[in-house]
PDB file of C-alpha atoms in Angstrom:
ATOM      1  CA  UNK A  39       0.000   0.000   0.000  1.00  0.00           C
ATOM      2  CA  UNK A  40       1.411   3.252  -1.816  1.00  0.00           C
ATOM      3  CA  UNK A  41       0.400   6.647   0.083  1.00  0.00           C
ATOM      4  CA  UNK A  42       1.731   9.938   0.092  1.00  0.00           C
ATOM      5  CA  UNK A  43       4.113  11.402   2.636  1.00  0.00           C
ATOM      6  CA  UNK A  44       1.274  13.856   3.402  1.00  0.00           C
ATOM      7  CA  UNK A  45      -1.468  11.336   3.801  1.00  0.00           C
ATOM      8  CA  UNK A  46       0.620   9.314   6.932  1.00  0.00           C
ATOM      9  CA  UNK A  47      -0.815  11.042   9.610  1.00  0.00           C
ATOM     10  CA  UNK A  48      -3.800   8.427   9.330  1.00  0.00           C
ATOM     11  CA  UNK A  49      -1.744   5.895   6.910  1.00  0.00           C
ATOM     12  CA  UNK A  50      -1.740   3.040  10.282  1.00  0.00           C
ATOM     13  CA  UNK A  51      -5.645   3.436  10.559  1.00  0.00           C
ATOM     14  CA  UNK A  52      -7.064   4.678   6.979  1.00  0.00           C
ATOM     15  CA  UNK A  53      -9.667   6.418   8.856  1.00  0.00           C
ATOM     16  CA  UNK A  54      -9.229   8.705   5.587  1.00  0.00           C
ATOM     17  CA  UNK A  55     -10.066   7.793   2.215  1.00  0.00           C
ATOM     18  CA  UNK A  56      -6.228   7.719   0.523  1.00  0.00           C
ATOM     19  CA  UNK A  57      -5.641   9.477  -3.081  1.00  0.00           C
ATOM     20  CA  UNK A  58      -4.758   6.210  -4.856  1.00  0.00           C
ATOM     21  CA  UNK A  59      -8.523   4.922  -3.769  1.00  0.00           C
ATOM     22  CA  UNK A  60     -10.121   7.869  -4.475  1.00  0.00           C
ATOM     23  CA  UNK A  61      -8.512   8.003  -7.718  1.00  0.00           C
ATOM     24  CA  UNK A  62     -10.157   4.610  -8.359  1.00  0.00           C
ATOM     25  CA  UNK A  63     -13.175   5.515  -7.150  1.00  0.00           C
ATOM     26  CA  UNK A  64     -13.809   8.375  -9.802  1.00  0.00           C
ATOM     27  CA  UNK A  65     -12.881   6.076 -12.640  1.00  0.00           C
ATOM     28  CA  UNK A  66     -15.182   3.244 -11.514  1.00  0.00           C
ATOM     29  CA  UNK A  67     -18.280   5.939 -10.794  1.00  0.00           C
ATOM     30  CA  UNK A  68     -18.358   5.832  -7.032  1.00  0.00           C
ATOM     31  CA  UNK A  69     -18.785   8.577  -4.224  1.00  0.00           C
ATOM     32  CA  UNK A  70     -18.137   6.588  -1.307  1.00  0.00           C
ATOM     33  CA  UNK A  71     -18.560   8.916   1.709  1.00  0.00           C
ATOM     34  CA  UNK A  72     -16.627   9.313   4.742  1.00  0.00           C
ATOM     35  CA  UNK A  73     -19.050   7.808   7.495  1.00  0.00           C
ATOM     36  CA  UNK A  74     -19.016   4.603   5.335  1.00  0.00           C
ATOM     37  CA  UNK A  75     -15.726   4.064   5.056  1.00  0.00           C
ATOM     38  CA  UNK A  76     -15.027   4.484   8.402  1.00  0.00           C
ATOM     39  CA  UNK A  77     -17.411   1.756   8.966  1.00  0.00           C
ATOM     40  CA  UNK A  78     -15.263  -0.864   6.793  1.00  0.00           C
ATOM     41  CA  UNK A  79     -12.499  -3.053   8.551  1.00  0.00           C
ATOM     42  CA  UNK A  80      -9.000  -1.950   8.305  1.00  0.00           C
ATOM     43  CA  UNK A  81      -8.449  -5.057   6.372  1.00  0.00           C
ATOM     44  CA  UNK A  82     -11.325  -4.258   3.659  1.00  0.00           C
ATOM     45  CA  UNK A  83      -9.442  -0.928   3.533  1.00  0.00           C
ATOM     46  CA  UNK A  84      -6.344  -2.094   2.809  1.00  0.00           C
ATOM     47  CA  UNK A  85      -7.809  -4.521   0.184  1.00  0.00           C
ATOM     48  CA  UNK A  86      -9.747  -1.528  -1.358  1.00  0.00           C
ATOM     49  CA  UNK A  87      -6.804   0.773  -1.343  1.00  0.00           C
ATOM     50  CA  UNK A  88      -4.569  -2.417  -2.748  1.00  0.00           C
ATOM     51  CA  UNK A  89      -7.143  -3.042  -5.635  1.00  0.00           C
ATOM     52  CA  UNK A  90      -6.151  -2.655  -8.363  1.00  0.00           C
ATOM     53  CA  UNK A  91      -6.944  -0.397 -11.016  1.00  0.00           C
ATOM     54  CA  UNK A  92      -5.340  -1.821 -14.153  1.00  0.00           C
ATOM     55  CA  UNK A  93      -8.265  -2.907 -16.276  1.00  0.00           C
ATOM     56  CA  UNK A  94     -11.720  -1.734 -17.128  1.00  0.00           C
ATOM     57  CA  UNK A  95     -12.490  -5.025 -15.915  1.00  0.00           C
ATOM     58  CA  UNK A  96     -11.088  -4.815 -12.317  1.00  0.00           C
ATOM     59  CA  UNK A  97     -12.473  -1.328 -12.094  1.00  0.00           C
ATOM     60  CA  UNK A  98     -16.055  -2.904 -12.625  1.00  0.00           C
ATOM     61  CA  UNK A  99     -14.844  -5.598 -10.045  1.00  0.00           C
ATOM     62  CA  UNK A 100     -14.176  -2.794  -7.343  1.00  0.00           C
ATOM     63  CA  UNK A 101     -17.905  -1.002  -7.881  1.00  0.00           C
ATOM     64  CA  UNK A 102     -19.253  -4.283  -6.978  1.00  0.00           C
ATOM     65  CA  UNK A 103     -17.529  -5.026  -4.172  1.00  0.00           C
ATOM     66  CA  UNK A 104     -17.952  -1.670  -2.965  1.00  0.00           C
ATOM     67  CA  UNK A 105     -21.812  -2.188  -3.625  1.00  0.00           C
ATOM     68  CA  UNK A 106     -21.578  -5.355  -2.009  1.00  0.00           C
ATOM     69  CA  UNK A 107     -19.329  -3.683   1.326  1.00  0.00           C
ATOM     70  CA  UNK A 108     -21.624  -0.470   1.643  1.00  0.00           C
ATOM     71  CA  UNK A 109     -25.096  -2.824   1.485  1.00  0.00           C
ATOM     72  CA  UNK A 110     -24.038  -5.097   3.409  1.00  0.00           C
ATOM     73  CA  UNK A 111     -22.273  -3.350   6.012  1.00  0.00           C
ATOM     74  CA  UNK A 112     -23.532  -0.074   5.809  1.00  0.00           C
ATOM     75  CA  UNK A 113     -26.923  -0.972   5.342  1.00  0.00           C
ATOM     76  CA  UNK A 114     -27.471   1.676   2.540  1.00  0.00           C
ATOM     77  CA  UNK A 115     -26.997   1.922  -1.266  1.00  0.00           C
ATOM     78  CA  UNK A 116     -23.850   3.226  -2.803  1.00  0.00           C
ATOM     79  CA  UNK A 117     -23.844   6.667  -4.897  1.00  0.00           C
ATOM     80  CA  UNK A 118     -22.911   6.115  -8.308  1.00  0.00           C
ATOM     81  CA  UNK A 119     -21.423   9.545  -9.927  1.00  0.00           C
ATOM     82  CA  UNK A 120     -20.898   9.868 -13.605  1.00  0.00           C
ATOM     83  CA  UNK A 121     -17.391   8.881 -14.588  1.00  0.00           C
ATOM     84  CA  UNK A 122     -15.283  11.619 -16.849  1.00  0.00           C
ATOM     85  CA  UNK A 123     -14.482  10.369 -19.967  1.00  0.00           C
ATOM     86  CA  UNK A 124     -11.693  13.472 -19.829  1.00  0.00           C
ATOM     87  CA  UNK A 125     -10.597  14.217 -16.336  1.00  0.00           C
ATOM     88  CA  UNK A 126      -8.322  17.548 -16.493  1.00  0.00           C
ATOM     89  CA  UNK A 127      -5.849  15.594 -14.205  1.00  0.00           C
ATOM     90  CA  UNK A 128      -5.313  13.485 -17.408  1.00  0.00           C
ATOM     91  CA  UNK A 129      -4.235  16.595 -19.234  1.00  0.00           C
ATOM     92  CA  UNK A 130      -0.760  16.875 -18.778  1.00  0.00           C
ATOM     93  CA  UNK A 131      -0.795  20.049 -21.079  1.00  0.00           C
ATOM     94  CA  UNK A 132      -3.037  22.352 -19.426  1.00  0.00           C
ATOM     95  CA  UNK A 133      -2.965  22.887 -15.442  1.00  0.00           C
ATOM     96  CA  UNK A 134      -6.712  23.049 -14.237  1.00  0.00           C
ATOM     97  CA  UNK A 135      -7.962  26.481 -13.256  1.00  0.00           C
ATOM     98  CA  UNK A 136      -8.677  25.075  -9.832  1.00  0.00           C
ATOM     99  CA  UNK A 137      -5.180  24.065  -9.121  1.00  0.00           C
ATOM    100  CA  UNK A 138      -4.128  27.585 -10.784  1.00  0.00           C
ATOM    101  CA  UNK A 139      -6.070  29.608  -8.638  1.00  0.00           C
ATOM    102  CA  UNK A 140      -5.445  27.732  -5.340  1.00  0.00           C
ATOM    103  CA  UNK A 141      -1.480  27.475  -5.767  1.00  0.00           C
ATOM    104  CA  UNK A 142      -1.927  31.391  -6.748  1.00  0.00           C
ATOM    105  CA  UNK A 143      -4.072  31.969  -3.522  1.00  0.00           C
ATOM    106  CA  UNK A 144      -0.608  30.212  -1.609  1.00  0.00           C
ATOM    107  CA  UNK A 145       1.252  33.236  -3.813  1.00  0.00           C
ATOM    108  CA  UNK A 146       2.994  30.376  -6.039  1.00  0.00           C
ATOM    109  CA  UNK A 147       2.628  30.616 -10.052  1.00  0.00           C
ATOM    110  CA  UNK A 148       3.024  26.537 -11.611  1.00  0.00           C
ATOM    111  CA  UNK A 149       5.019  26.660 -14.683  1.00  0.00           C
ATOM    112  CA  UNK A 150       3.440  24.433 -16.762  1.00  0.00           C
ATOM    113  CA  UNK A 151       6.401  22.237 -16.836  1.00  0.00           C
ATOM    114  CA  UNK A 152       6.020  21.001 -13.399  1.00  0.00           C
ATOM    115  CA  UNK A 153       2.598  20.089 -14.143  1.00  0.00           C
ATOM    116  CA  UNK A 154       3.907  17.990 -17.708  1.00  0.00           C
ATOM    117  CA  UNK A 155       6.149  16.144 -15.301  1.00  0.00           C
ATOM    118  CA  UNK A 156       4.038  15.320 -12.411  1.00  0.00           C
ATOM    119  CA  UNK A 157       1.834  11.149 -12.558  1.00  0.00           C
ATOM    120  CA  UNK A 158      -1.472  10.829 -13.536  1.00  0.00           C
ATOM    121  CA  UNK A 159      -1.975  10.055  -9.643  1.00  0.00           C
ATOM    122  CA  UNK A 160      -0.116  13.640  -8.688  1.00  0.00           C
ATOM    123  CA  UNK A 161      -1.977  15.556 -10.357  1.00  0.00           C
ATOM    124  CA  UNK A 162      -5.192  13.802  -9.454  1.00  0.00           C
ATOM    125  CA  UNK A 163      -4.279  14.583  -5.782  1.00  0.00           C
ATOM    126  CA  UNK A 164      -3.548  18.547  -6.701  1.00  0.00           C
ATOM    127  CA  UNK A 165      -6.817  18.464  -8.416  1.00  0.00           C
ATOM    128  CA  UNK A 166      -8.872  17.230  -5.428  1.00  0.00           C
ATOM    129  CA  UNK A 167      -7.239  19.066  -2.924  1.00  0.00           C
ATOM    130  CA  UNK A 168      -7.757  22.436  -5.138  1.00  0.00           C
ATOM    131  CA  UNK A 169     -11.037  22.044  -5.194  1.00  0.00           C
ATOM    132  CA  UNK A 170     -13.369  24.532  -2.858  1.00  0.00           C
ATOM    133  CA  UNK A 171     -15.631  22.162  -0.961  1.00  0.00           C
ATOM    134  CA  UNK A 172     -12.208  20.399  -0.274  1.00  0.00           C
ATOM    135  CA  UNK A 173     -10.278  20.715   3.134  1.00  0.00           C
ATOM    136  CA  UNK A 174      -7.088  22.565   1.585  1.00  0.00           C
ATOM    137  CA  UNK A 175      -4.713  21.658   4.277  1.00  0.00           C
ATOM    138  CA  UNK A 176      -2.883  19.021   2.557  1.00  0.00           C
ATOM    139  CA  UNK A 177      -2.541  21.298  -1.058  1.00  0.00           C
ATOM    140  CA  UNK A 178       0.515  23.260   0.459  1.00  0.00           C
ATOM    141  CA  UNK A 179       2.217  19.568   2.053  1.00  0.00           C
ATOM    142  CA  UNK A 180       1.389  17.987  -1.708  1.00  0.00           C
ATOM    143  CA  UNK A 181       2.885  20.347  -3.549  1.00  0.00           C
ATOM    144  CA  UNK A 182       6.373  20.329  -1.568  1.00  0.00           C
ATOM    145  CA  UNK A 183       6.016  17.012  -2.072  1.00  0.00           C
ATOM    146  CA  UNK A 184       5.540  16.966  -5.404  1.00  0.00           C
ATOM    147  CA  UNK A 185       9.046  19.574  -5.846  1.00  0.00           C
ATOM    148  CA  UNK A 186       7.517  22.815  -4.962  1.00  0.00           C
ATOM    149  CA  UNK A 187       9.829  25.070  -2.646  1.00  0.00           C
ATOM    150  CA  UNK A 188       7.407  27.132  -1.488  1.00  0.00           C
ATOM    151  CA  UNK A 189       8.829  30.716  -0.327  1.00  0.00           C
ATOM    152  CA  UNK A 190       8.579  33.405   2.329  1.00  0.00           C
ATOM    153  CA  UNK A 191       5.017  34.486   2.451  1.00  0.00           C
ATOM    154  CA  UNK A 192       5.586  37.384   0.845  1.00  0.00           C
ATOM    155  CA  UNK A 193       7.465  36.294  -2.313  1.00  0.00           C
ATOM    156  CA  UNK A 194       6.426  34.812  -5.157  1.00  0.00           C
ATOM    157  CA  UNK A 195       7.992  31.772  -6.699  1.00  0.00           C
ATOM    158  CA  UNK A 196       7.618  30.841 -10.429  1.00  0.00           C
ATOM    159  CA  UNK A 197       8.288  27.242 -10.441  1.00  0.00           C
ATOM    160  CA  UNK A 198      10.147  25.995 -13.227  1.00  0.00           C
ATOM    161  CA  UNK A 199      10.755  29.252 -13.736  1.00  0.00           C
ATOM    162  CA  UNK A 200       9.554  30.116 -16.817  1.00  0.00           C
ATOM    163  CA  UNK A 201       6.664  31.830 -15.878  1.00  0.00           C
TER     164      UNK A 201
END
């Protein structure tokens, strides 16, 4: 099991719902919320987190068993979202106005460069942790883990530095 340095503080007990399953989750069509999740075992964590993603066919395999896991345990019906046939965290040629404006809010411009050589996975992670409804404290952490020195607070840094 694969998470990122700014994801250990609950890496022991998953009580958090980990990139690399979340990343899963929107390509097999599932919004699995927080209070079920905590619900599973650690073990059908782990083996949710562990899945993996490298078919069509085990990506259909997951929605079931997480059909099966939030009926049975849960006692409820899963929420199926629409998947994106073009997530902008696939794009590694345009950085998403979300991640723009958030990195901007933390005074840092993203040269377009760094975004080029993040993973698919990376800049999945940026992408959710831009996002408004999202609790930003891990976009700061992800991005110095992902390379970004972030400055004083009152410079700005042009990463890459092309910008």
């Amino acid at each position: 099991m694969t998470l990122f340095q700014f994801e250990q503080d609950f890496a022991d007990s998953l009580r958090c719902i980990p990139m690399t399953l979340r990343l899963k989750l929107d390509l097999c069509g599932i919004k699995l919320k927080l209070h079920q999740w905590a619900k599973f075992s650690l073990e059908e964590r782990r083996k949710c987190v562990d899945w993996p993603p490298e078919s069509p066919q085990d990506l259909e395999e997951l929605r079931n068993h997480l059909r099966h896991l939030v009926r049975s345990i849960c006692h409820e019906e899963v929420q199926e979202i629409p998947i994106d046939p073009q997530p902008e965290w696939q794009n590694p040629n345009q950085i998403p106005m979300a991640v723009q404006q958030k990195a901007q809010d933390l005074g840092i411009r993203l040269a377009l460069d760094f975004w080029r050589n993040l993973h698919d996975i990376q800049r999945f992670a940026l992408l959710k942790l831009s996002r408004s409804h999202h609790e930003n404290k891990n976009f700061l952490p992800a991005l110095r883990e992902f390379g970004v020195n972030y400055p004083a607070p009152t410079a700005k840094r042009y990463v890459a530095g092309f910008q």
